[in-house]
Coordinates of C-alpha atoms in Angstrom, one line a residue:
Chain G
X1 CA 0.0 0.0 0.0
X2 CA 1.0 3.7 0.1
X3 CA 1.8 5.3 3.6
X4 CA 2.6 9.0 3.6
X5 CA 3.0 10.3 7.4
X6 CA 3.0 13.8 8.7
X7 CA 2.9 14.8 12.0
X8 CA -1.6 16.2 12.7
X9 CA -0.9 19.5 14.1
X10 CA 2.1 22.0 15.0
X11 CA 2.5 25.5 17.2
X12 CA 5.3 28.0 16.3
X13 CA 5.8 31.2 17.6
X14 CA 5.8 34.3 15.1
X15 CA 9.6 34.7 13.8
X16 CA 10.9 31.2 14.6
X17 CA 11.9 28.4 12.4
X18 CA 9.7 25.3 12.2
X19 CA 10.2 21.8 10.7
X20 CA 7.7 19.5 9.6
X21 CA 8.8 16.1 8.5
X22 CA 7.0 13.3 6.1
X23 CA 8.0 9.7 5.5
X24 CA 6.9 7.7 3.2
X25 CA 6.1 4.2 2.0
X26 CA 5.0 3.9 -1.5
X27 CA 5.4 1.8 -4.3
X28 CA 7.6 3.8 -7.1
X29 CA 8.6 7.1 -6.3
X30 CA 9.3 9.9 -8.6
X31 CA 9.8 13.2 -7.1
X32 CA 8.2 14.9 -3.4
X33 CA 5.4 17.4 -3.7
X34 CA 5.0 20.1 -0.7
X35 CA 1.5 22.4 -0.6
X36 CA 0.4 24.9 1.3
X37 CA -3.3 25.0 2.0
X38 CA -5.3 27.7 3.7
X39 CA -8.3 26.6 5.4
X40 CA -11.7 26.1 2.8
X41 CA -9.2 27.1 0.0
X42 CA -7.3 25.3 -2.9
X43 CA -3.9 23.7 -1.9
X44 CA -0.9 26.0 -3.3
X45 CA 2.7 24.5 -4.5
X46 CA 5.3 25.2 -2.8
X47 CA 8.4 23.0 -3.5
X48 CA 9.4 19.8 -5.4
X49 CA 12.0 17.0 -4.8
X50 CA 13.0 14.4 -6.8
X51 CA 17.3 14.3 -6.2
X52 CA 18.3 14.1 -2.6
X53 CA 19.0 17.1 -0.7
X54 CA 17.2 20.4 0.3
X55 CA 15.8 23.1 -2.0
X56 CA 15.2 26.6 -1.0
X57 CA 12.8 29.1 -2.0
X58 CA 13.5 32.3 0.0
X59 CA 11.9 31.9 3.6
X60 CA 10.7 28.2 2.6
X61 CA 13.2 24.9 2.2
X62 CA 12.3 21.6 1.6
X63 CA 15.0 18.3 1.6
X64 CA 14.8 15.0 0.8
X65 CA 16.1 11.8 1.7
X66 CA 15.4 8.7 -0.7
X67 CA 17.3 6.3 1.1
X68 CA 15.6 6.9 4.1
X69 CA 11.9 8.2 2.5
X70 CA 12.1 10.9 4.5
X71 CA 11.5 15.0 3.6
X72 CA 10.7 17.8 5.8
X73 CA 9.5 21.4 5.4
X74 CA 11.4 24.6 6.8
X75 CA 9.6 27.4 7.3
X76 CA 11.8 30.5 8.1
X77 CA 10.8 33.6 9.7
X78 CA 8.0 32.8 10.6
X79 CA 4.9 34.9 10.1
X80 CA 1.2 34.6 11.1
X81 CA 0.2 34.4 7.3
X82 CA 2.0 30.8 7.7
X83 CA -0.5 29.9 9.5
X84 CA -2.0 26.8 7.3
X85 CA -2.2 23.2 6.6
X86 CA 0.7 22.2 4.5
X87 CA 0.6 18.5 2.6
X88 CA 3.3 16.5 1.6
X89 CA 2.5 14.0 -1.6
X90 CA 4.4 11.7 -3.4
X91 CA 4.1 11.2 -7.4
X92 CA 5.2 6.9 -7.6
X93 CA 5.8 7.1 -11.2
X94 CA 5.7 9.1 -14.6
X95 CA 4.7 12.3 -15.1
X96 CA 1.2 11.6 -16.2
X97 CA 0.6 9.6 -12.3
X98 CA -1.7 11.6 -9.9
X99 CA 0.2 12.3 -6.6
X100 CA -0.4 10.8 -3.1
X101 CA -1.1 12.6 -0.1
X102 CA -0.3 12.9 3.0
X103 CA -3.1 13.9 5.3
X104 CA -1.2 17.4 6.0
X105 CA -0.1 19.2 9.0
X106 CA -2.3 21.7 11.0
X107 CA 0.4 24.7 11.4
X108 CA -0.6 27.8 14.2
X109 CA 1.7 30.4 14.1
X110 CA 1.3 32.3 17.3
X111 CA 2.7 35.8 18.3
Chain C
X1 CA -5.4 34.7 -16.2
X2 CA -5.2 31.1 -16.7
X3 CA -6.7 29.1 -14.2
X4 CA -9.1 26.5 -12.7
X5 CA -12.3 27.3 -12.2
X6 CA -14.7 25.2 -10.1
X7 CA -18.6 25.8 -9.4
X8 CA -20.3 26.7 -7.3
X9 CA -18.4 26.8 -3.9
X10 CA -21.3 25.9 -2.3
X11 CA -23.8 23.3 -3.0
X12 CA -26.7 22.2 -1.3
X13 CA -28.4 18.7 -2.1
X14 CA -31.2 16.1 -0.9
X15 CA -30.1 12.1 -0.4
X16 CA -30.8 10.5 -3.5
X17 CA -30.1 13.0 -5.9
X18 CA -27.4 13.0 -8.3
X19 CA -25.1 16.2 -8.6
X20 CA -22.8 17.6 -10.9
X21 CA -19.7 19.4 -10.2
X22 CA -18.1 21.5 -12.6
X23 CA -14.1 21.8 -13.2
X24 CA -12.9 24.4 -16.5
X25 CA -9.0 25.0 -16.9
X26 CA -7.6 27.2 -19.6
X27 CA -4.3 26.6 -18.8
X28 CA -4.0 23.9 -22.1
X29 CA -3.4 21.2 -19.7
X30 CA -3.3 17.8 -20.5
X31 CA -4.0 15.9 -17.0
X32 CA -7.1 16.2 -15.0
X33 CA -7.9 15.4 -11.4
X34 CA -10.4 15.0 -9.0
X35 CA -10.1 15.1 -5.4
X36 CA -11.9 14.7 -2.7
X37 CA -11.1 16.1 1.2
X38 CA -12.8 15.1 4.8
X39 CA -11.6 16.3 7.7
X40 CA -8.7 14.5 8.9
X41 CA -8.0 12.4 5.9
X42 CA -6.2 14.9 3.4
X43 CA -7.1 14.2 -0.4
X44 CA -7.7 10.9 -1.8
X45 CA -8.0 10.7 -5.3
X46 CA -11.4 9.7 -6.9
X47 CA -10.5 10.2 -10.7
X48 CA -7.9 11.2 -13.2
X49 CA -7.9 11.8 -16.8
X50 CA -4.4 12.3 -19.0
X51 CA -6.0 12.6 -22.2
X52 CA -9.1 13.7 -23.7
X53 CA -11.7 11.0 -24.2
X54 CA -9.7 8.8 -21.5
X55 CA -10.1 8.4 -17.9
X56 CA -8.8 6.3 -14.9
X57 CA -10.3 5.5 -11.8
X58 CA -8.8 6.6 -8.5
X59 CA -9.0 5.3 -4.8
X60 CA -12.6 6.1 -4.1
X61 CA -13.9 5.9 -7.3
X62 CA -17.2 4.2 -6.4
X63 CA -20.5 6.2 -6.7
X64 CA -18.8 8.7 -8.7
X65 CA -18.7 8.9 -12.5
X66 CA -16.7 11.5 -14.8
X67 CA -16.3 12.4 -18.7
X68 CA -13.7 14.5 -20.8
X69 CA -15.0 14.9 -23.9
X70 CA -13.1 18.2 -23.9
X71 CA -9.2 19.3 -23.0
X72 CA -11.1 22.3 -20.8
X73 CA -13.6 20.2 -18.8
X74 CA -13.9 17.3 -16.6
X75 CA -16.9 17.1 -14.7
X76 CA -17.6 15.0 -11.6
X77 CA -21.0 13.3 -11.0
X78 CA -21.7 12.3 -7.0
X79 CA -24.2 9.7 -7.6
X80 CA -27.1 9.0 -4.8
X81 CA -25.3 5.7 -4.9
X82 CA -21.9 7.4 -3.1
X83 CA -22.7 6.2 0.5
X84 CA -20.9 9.4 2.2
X85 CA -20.8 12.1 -0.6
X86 CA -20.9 15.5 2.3
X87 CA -17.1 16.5 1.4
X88 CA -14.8 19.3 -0.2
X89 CA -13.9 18.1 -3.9
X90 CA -10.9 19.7 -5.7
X91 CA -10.2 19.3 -9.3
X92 CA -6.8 19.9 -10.1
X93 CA -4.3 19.7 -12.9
X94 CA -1.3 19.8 -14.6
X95 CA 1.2 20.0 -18.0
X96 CA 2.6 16.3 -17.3
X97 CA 2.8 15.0 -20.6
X98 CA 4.6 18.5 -21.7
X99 CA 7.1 18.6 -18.4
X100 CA 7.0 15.4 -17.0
X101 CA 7.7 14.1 -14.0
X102 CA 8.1 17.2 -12.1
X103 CA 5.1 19.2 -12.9
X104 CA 3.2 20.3 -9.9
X105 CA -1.0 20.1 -9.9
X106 CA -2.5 23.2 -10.1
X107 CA -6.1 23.0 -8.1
X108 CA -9.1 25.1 -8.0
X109 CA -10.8 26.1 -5.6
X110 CA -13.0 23.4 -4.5
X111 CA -16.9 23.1 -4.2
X112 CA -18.0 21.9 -0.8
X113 CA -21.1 19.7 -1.2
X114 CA -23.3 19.2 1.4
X115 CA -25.7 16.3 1.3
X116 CA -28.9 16.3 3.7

């Protein structure tokens, strides 16, 4: 089967640095997907891995570990507009595949 | 702009009916997607289309029924014979054939349907 984990819910304080991790178990994996999803609205991208390694994208970073199926999510500075439920999902093949999600993580950003 | 469209954002039903949900892109996508999101159990995927005329089923697929008899449009039917259909459905897609693996789902902004 496919198992993507994420932790349910977070609280970070305003300006601090967060972390949220995913693993995964899935069968074919090509490339990491993280969103951004504001409550009752449509999930956003944010970042995409498919080497090992992290990516960053001004405040926001994201690495992955294939060996270990394993990514996480660094938020940076954080501000209250981060406050949001952010997915992780996993595409297991070719381009044309749907991805796989993870049932995201709750994040409060508090002052 | 290009974008995903999806309507209405709200939508009211009686058990037993079936309903529609609309999904338009004009971003010349190939891929389609539909989505579907409960509390608690992030987005599990009902069904997919790569091409026109062509469509897979997803996860969840039962009591649900789709076409694509254009690029722009995929339409999702919630038949009375979907056991739980109260949910928030997303359509979503993306240039996959064009970039491959790495292309990223673009979604629209869901309809929340609410079954009484």
């Amino acid at each position: 089967g496919q198992n993507i984990d994420q932790p349910t819910e977070m609280t970070a304080t305003e300006g601090a640095i967060v972390q949220i991790n995913c693993t995964y178990q899935t069968s074919g994996f090509n490339g990491l997907f993280w969103y951004q999803q504001h409550a009752g609205e449509a999930p956003t991208f944010l970042s995409y891995n498919v080497l090992d390694g992290l990516e960053e994208k001004g405040r926001f970073s994201s690495f992955l570990s294939r060996s270990k199926g394993y990514s996480y999510l660094l938020l940076k500075e954080l501000q209250m507009k981060d406050s949001a439920s952010y997915l992780c999902a996993v595409r297991r093949n070719s381009g044309n595949t749907p991805l796989v999600f993870g049932k995201g993580t709750r994040l409060s950003v508090i002052a | 702009d290009g974008g995903i469209t999806q309507s209405p954002k709200y939508l009211f039903r009686k058990e037993g009916q079936n309903v529609t949900l609309s999904c338009e892109q004009n971003l010349n996508h190939d891929a389609m997607y539909w989505y579907r999101q409960d509390p608690g159990q992030g987005l599990r995927l009902i069904y997919y289309s790569q091409i026109v005329n062509d469509f897979q089923k997803g996860d969840i697929a039962e009591g649900y029924s789709v076409s694509r008899e254009k690029k722009e449009s995929f339409p999702l039917t919630v038949t009375s014979a979907q056991k739980n259909p109260t949910a928030f459905y997303l359509c979503a897609s993306s240039n996959s054939i064009r970039q491959g693996f790495n292309s990223p789902l673009h979604f629209g902004n869901g309809t929340r349907l609410t079954v009484t």
